[in-house]
PDB file of C-alpha atoms and ligand atoms in Angstrom:
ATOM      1  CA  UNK A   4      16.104 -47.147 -48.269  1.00 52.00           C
ATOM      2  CA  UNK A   5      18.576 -45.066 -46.718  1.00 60.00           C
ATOM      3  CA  UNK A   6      20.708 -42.760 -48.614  1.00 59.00           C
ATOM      4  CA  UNK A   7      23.592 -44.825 -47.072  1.00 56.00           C
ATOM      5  CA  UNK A   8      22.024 -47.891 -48.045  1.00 66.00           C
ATOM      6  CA  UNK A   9      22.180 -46.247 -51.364  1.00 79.00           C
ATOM      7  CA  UNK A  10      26.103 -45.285 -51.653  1.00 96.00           C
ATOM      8  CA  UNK A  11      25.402 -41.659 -52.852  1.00 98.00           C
ATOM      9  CA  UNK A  12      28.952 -40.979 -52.836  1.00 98.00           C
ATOM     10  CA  UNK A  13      30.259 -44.359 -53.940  1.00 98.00           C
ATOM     11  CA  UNK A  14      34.213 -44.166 -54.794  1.00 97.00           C
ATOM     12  CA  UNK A  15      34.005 -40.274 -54.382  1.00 98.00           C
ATOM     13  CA  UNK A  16      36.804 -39.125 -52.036  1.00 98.00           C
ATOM     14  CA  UNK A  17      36.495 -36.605 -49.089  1.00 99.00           C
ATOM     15  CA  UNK A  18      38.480 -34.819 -46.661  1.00 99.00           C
ATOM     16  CA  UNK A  19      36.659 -33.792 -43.788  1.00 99.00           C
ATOM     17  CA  UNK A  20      38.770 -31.350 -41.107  1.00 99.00           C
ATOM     18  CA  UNK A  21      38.036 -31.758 -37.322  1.00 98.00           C
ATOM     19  CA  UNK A  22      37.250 -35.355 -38.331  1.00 98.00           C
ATOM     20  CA  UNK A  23      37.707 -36.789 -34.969  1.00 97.00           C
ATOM     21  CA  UNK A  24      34.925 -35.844 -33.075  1.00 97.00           C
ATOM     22  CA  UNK A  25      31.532 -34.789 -32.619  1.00 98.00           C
ATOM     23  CA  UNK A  26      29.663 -33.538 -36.099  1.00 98.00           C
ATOM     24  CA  UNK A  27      33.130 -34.088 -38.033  1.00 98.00           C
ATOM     25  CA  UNK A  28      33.370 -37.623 -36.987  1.00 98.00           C
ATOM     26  CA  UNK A  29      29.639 -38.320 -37.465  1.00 98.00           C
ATOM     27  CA  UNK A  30      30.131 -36.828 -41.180  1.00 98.00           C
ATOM     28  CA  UNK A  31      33.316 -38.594 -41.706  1.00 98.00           C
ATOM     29  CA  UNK A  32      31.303 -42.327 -40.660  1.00 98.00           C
ATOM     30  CA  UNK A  33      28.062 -40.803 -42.766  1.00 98.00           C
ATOM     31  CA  UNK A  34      30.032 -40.689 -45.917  1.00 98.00           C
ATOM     32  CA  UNK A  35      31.787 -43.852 -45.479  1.00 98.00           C
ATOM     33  CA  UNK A  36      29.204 -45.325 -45.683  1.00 98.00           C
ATOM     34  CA  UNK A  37      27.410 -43.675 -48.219  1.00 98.00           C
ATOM     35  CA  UNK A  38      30.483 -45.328 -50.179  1.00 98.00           C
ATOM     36  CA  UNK A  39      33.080 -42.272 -50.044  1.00 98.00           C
ATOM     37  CA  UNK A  40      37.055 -42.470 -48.818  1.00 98.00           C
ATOM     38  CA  UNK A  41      37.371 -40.622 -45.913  1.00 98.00           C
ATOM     39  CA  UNK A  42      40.140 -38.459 -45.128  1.00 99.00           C
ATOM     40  CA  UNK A  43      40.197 -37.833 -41.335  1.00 98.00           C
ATOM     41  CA  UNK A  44      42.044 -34.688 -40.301  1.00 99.00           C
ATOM     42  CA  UNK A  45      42.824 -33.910 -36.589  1.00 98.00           C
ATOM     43  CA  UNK A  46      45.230 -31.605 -34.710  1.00 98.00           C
ATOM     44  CA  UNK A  47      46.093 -33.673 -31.692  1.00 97.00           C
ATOM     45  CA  UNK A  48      43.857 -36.727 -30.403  1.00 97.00           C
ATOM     46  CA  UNK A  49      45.599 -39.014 -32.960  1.00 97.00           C
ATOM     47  CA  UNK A  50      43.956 -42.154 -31.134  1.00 98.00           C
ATOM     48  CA  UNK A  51      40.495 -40.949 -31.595  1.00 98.00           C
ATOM     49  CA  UNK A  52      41.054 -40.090 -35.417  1.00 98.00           C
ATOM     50  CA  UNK A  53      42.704 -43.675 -35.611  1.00 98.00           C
ATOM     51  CA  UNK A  54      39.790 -45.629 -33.717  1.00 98.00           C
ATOM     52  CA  UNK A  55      37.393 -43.479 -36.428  1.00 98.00           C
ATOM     53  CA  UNK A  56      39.532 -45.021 -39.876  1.00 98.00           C
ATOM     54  CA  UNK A  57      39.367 -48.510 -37.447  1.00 98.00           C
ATOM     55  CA  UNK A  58      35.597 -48.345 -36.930  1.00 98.00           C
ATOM     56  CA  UNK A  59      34.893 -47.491 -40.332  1.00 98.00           C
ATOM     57  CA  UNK A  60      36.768 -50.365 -41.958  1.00 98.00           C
ATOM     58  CA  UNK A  61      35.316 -52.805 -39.669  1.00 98.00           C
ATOM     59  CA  UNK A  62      32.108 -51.737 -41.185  1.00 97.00           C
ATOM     60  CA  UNK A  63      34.014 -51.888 -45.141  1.00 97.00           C
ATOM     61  CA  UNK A  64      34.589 -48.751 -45.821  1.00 98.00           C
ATOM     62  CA  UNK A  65      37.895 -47.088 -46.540  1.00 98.00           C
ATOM     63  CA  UNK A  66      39.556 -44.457 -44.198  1.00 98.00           C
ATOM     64  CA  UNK A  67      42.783 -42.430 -43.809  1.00 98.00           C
ATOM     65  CA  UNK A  68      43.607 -40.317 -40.828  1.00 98.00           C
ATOM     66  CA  UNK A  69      45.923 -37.043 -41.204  1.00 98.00           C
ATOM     67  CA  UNK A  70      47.299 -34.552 -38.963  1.00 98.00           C
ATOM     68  CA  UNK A  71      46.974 -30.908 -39.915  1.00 98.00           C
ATOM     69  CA  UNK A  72      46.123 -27.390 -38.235  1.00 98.00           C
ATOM     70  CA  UNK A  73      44.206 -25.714 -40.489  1.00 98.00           C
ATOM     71  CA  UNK A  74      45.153 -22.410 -39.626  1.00 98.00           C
ATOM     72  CA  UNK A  75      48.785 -22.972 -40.952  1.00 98.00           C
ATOM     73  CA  UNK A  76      49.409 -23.038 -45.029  1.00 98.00           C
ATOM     74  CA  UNK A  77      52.710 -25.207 -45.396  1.00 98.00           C
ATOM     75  CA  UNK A  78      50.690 -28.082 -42.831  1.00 98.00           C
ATOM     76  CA  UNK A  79      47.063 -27.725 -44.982  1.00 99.00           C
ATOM     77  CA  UNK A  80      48.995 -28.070 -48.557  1.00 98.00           C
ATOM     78  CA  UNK A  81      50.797 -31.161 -47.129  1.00 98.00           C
ATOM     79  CA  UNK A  82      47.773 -32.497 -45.931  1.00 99.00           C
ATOM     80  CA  UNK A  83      46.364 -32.371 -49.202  1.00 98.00           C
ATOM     81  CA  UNK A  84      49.434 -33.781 -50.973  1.00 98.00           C
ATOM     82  CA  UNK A  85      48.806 -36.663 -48.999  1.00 98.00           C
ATOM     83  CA  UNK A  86      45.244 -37.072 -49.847  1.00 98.00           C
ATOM     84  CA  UNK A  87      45.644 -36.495 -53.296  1.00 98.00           C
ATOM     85  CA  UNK A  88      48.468 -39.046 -53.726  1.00 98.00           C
ATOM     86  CA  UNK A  89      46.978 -41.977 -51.296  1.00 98.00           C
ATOM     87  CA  UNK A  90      43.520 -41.563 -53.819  1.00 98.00           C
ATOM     88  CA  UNK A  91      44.596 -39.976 -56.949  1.00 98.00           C
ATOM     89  CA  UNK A  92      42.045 -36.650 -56.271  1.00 98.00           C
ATOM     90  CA  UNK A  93      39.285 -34.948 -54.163  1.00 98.00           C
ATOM     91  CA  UNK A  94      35.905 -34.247 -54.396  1.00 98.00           C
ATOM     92  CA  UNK A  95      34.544 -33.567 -51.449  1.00 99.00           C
ATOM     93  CA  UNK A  96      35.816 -31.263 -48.817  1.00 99.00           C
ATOM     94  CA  UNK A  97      34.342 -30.589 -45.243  1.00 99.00           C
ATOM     95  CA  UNK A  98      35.533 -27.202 -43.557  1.00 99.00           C
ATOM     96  CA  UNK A  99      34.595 -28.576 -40.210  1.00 98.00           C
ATOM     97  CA  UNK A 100      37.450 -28.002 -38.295  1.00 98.00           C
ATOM     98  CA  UNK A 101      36.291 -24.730 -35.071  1.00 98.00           C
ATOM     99  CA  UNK A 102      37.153 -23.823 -31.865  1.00 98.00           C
ATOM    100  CA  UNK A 103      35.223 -21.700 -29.318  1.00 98.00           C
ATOM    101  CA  UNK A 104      37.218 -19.276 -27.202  1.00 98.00           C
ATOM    102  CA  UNK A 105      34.481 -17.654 -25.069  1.00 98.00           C
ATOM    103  CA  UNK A 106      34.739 -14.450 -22.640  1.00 98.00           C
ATOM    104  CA  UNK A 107      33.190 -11.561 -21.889  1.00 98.00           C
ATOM    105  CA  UNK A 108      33.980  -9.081 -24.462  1.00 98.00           C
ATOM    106  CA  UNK A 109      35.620  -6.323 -22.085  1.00 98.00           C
ATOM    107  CA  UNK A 110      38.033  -9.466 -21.002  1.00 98.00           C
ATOM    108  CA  UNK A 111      38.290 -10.873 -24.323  1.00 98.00           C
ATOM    109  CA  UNK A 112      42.108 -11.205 -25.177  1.00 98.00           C
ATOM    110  CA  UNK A 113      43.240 -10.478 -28.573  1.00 98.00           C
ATOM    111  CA  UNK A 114      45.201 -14.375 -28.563  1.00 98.00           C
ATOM    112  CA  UNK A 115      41.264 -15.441 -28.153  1.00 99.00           C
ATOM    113  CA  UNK A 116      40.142 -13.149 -31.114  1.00 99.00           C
ATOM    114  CA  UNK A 117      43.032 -14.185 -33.134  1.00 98.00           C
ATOM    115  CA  UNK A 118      42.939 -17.870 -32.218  1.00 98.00           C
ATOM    116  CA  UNK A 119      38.979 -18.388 -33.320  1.00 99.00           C
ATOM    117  CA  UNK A 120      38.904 -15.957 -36.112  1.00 98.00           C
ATOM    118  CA  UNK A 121      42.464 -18.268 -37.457  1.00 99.00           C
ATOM    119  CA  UNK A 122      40.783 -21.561 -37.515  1.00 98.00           C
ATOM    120  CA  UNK A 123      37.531 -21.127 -38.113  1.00 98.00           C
ATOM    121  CA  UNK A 124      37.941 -18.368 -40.869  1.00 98.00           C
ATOM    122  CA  UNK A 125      41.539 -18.365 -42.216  1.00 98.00           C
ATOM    123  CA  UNK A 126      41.145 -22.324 -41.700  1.00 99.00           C
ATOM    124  CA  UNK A 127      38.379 -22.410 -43.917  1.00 99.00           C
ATOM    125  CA  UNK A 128      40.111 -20.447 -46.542  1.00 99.00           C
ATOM    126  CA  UNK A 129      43.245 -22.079 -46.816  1.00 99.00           C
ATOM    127  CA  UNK A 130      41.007 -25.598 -46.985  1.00 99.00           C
ATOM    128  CA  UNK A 131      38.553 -24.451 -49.820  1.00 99.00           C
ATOM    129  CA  UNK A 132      42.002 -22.469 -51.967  1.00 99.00           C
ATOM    130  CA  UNK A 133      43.641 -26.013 -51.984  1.00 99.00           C
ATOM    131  CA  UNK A 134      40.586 -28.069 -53.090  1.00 99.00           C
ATOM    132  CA  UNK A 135      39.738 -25.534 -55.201  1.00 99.00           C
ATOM    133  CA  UNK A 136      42.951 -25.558 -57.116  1.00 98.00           C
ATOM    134  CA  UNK A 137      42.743 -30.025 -57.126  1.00 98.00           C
ATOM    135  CA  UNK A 138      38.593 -29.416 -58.594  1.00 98.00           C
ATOM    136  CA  UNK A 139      40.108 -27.643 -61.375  1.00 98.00           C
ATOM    137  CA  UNK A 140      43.262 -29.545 -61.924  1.00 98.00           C
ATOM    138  CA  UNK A 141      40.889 -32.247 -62.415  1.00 97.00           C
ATOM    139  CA  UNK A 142      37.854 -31.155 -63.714  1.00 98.00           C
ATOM    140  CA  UNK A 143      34.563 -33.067 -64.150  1.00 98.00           C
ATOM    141  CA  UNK A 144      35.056 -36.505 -63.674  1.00 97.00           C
ATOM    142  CA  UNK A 145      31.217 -37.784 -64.427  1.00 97.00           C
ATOM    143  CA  UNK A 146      31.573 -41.310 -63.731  1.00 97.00           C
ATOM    144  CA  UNK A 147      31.822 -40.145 -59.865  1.00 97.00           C
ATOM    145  CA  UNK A 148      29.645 -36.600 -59.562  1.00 98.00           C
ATOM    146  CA  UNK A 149      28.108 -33.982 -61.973  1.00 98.00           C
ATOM    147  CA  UNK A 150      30.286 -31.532 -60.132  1.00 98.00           C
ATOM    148  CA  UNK A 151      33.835 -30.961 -60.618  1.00 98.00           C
ATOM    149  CA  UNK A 152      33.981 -30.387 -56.599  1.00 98.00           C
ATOM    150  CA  UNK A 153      31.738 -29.612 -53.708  1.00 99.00           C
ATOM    151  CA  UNK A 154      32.348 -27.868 -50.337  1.00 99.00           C
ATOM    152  CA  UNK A 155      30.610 -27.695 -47.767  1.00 99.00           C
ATOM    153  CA  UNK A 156      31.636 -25.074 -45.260  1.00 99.00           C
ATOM    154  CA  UNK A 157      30.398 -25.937 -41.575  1.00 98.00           C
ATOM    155  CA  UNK A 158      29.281 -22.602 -40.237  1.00 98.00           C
ATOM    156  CA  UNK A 159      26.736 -22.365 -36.993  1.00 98.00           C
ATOM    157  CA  UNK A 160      23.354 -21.120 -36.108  1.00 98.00           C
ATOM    158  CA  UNK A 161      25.625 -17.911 -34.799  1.00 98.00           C
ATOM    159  CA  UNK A 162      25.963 -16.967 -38.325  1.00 98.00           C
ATOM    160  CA  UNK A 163      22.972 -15.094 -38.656  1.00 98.00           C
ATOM    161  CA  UNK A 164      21.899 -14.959 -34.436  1.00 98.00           C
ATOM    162  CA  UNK A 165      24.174 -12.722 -32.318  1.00 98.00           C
ATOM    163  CA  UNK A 166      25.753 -14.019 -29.310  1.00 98.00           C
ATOM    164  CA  UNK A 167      26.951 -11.787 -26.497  1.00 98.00           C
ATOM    165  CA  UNK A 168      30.131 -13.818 -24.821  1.00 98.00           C
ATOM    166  CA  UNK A 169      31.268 -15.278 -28.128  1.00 98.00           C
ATOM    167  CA  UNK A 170      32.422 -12.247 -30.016  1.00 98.00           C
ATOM    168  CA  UNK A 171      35.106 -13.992 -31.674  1.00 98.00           C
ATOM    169  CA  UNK A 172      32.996 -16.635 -32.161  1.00 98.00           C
ATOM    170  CA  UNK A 173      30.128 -15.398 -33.926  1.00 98.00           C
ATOM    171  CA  UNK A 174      32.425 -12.685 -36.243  1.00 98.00           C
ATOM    172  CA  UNK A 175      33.805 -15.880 -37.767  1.00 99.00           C
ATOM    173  CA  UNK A 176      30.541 -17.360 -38.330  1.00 99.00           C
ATOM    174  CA  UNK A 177      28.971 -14.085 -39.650  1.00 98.00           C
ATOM    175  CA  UNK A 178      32.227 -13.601 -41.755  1.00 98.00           C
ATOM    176  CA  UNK A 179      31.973 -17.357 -43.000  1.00 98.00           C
ATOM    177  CA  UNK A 180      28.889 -17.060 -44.581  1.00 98.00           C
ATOM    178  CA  UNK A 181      29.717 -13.943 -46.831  1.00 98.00           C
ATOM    179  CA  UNK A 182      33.038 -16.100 -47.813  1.00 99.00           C
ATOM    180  CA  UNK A 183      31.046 -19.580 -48.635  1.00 99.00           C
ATOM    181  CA  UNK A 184      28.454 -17.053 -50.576  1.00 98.00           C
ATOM    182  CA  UNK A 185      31.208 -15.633 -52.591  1.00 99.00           C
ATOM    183  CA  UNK A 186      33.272 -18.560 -53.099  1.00 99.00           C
ATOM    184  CA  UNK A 187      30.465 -20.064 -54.442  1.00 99.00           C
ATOM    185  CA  UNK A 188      29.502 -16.968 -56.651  1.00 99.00           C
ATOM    186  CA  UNK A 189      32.847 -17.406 -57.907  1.00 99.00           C
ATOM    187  CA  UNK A 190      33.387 -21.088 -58.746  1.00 99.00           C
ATOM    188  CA  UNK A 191      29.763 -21.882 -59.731  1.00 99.00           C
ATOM    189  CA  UNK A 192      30.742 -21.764 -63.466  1.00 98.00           C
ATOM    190  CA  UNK A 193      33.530 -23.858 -63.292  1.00 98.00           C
ATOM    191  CA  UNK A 194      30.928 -26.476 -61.777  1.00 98.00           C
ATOM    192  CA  UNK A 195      32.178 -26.509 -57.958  1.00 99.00           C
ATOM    193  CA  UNK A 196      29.418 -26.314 -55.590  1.00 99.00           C
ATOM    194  CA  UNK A 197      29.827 -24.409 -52.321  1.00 99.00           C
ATOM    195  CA  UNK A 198      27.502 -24.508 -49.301  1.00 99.00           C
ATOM    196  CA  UNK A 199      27.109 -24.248 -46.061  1.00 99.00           C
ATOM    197  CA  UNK A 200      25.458 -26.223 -42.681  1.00 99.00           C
ATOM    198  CA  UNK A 201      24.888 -24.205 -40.064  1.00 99.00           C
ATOM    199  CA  UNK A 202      24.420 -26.594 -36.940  1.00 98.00           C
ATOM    200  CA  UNK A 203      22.825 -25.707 -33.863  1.00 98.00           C
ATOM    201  CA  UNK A 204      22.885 -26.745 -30.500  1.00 98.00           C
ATOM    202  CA  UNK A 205      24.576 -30.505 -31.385  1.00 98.00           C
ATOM    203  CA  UNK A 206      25.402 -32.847 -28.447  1.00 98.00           C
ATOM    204  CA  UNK A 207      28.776 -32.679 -29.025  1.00 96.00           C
ATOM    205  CA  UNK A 208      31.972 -31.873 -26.059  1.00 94.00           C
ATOM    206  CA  UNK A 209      32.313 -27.942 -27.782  1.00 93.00           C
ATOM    207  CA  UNK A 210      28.609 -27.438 -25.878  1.00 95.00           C
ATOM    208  CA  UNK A 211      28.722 -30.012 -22.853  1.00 96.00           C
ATOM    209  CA  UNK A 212      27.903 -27.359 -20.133  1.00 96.00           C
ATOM    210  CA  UNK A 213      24.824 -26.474 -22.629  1.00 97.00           C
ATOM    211  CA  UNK A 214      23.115 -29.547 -22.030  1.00 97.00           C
ATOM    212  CA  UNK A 215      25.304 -32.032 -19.512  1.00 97.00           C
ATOM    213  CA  UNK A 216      22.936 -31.370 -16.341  1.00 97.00           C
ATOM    214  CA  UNK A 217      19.158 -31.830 -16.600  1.00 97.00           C
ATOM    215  CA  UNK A 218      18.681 -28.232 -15.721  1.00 97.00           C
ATOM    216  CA  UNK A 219      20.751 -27.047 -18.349  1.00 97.00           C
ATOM    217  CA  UNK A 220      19.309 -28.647 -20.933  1.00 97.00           C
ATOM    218  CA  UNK A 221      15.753 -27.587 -19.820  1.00 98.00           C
ATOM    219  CA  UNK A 222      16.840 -24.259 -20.388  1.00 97.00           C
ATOM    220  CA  UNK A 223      18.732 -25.106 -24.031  1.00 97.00           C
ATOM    221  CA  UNK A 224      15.654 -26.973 -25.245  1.00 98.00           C
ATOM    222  CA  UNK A 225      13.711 -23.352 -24.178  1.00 97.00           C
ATOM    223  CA  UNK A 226      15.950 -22.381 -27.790  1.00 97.00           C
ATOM    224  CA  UNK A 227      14.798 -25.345 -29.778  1.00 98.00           C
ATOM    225  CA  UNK A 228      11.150 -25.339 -30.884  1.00 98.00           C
ATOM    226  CA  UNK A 229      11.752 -28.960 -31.969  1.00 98.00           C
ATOM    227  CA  UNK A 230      12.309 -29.882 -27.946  1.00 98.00           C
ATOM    228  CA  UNK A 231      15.754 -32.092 -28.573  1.00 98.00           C
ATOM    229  CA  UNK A 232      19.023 -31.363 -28.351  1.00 98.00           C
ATOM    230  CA  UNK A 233      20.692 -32.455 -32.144  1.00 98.00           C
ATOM    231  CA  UNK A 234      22.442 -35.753 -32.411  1.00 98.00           C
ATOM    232  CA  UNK A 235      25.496 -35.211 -34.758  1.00 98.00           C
ATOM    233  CA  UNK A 236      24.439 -37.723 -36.821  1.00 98.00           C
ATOM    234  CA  UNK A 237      21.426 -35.459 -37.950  1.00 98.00           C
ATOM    235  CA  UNK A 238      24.358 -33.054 -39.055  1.00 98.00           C
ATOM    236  CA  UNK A 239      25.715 -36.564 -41.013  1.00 98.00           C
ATOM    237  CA  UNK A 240      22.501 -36.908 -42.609  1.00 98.00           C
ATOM    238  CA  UNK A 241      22.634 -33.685 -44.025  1.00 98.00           C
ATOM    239  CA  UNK A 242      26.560 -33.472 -45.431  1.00 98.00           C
ATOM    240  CA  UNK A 243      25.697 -36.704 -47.495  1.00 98.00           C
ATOM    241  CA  UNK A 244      22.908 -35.553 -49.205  1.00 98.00           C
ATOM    242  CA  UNK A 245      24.624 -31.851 -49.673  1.00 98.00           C
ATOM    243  CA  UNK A 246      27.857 -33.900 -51.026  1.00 98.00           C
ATOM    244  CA  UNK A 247      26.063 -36.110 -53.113  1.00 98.00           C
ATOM    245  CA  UNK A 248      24.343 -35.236 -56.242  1.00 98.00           C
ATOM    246  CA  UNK A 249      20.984 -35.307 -55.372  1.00 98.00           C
ATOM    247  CA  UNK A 250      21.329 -31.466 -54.489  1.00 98.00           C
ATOM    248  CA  UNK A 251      23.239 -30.826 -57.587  1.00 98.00           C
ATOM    249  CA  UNK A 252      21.425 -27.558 -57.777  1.00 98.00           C
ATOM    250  CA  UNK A 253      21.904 -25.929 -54.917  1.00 98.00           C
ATOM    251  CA  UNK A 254      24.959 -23.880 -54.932  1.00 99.00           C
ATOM    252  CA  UNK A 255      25.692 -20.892 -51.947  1.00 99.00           C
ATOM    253  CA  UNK A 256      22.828 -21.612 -49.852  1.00 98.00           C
ATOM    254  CA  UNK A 257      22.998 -22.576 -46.249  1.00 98.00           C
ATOM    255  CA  UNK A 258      21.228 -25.306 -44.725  1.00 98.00           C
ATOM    256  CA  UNK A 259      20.734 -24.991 -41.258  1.00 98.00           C
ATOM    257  CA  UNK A 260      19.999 -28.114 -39.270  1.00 98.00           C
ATOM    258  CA  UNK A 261      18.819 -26.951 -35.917  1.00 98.00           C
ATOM    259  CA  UNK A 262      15.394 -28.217 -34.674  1.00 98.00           C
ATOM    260  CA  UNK A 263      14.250 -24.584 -34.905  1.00 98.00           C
ATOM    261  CA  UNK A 264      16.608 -22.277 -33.235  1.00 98.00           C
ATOM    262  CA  UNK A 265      16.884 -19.331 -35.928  1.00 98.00           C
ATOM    263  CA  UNK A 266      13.222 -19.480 -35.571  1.00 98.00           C
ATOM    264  CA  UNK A 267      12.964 -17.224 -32.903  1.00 96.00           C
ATOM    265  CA  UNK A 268      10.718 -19.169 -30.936  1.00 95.00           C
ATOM    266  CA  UNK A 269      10.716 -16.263 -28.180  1.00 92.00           C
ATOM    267  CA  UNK A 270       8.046 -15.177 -30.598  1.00 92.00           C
ATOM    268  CA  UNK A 271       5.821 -18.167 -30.037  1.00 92.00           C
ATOM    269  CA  UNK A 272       3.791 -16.444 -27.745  1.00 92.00           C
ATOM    270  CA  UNK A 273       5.968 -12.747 -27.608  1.00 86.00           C
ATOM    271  CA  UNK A 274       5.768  -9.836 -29.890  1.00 88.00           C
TER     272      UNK A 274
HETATM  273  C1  BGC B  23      28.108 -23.622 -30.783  1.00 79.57           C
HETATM  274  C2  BGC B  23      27.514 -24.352 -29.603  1.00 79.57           C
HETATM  275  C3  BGC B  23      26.102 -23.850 -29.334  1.00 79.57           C
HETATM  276  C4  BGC B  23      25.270 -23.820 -30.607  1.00 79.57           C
HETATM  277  C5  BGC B  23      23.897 -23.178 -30.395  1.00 79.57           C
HETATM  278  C6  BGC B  23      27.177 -23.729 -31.935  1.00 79.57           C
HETATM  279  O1  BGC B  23      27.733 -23.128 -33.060  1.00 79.57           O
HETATM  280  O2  BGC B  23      29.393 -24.175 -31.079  1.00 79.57           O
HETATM  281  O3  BGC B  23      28.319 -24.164 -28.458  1.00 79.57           O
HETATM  282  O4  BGC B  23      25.462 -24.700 -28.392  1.00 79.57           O
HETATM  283  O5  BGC B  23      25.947 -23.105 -31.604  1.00 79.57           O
HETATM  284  O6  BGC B  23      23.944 -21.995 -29.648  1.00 79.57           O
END
């Protein structure tokens, strides 16, 4: 049986952020239904976030979508607010929500520096202060999760491998996994786990030049010992059983879900 089958998260509620598309929409429809309430954010594409909450109730499962930027305080407290008084509480969030603003670093511009570093970092701060602060409020509630809260902090492959053209990028990758690590240092006691995925290449529109011509992907799967390119749903898979309590244990680690890539499979035959 399937750990959807088995409603691992049954009448927990999440908030996943960049729930729209690609790997936040495919962990937003995994937790449905694995029996959660699913809290949608999006910044713009309000159709797509509202076919997601459609799709998922056809299937009976319950769904919400809500505009936010996460890089802005007032609009990530509101967004919260509203979560918290449609369902009472919280106990799952998803920092998914990233951009990628690539360029050569000698033509990087400091708007693309400050734009990547604001969402993907200072996103995932003001997201994990305000669940935080609703864990606590609450506290335990066992009937629903051992936990008192769990976050799980989408990071990327980039955390740990550099990656010359995506300065910005990879500084707010390396930088996220120091603040999930800590965060989860400092919350562990009060029984709020914090961890992180760290994707790699995903089919997903952030990567479609990676792998949208056959050539292109021949080269990308030269990066992937497991010889596919990742289906989001594999990054799904993974965000249930992270959420759920079956990995009740596991606190600050980082799981990353990429067929291979961080192990550099240059050394296969190099070195
Ligand atoms: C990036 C993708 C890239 C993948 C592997 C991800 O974090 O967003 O563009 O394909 O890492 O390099």
């Amino acid at each position: 049986m399937s750990q959807t089958s088995l409603k691992v998260l049954q009448g927990q509620r999440a908030l996943v952020t960049g729930g729209s598309s690609g790997i936040g929409a495919a962990i937003a429809h995994a937790m449905a239904m694995a029996g959660a309430k699913v809290a949608i954010n999006y910044l713009s594409d309000n159709s797509a976030a509202q076919s997601l909450v459609n799709e998922i109730s056809a299937a009976g499962g319950e769904a919400l979508a809500i505009q936010a930027d996460v890089s802005q305080e007032s609009s990530v407290e509101a967004m919260f607010q509203t979560v918290i008084e449609t369902w009472g509480s919280l106990d799952i969030m998803v920092a998914n929500a990233g951009i990628q603003q690539d360029a050569p670093f000698m033509e990087m511009t400091l708007e693309q520096w400050n734009n990547v570093l604001a969402v993907n970092l200072t996103g995932q701060f003001l997201c994990a202060r305000a669940a935080v602060r609703e864990f606590l409020r609450r506290g335990v509630a066992s009937e629903l999760s051992c936990a008192a809260g769990k976050i799980i902090c989408m990071s990327s492959v980039h955390d740990i491998i550099p990656w010359a053209g995506h300065v910005n990028y990879a500084a707010s990758k390396g930088g996220l996994l120091m603040f999930m690590k800590s965060l989860a240092q400092e919350v562990a006691h009060q029984k709020i786990r914090v961890n992180g995925i760290s994707p790699g290449a995903i089919r997903t529109p952030i990567n479609r030049a990676a792998w949208e011509t056959p050539e292109a992907e021949a080269e990308l799967l030269e990066l992937i010992p497991y010889k596919r390119v990742g289906d989001p749903v594999d990054i799904g898979r993974a965000a249930v059983w992270l959420a759920s309590d079956a990995s009740d244990y596991i606190t600050g680690t980082t799981l990353y879900v990429d067929g291979g890539m961080t192990l550099y499979p240059g050394f296969r035959e190099g070195g």
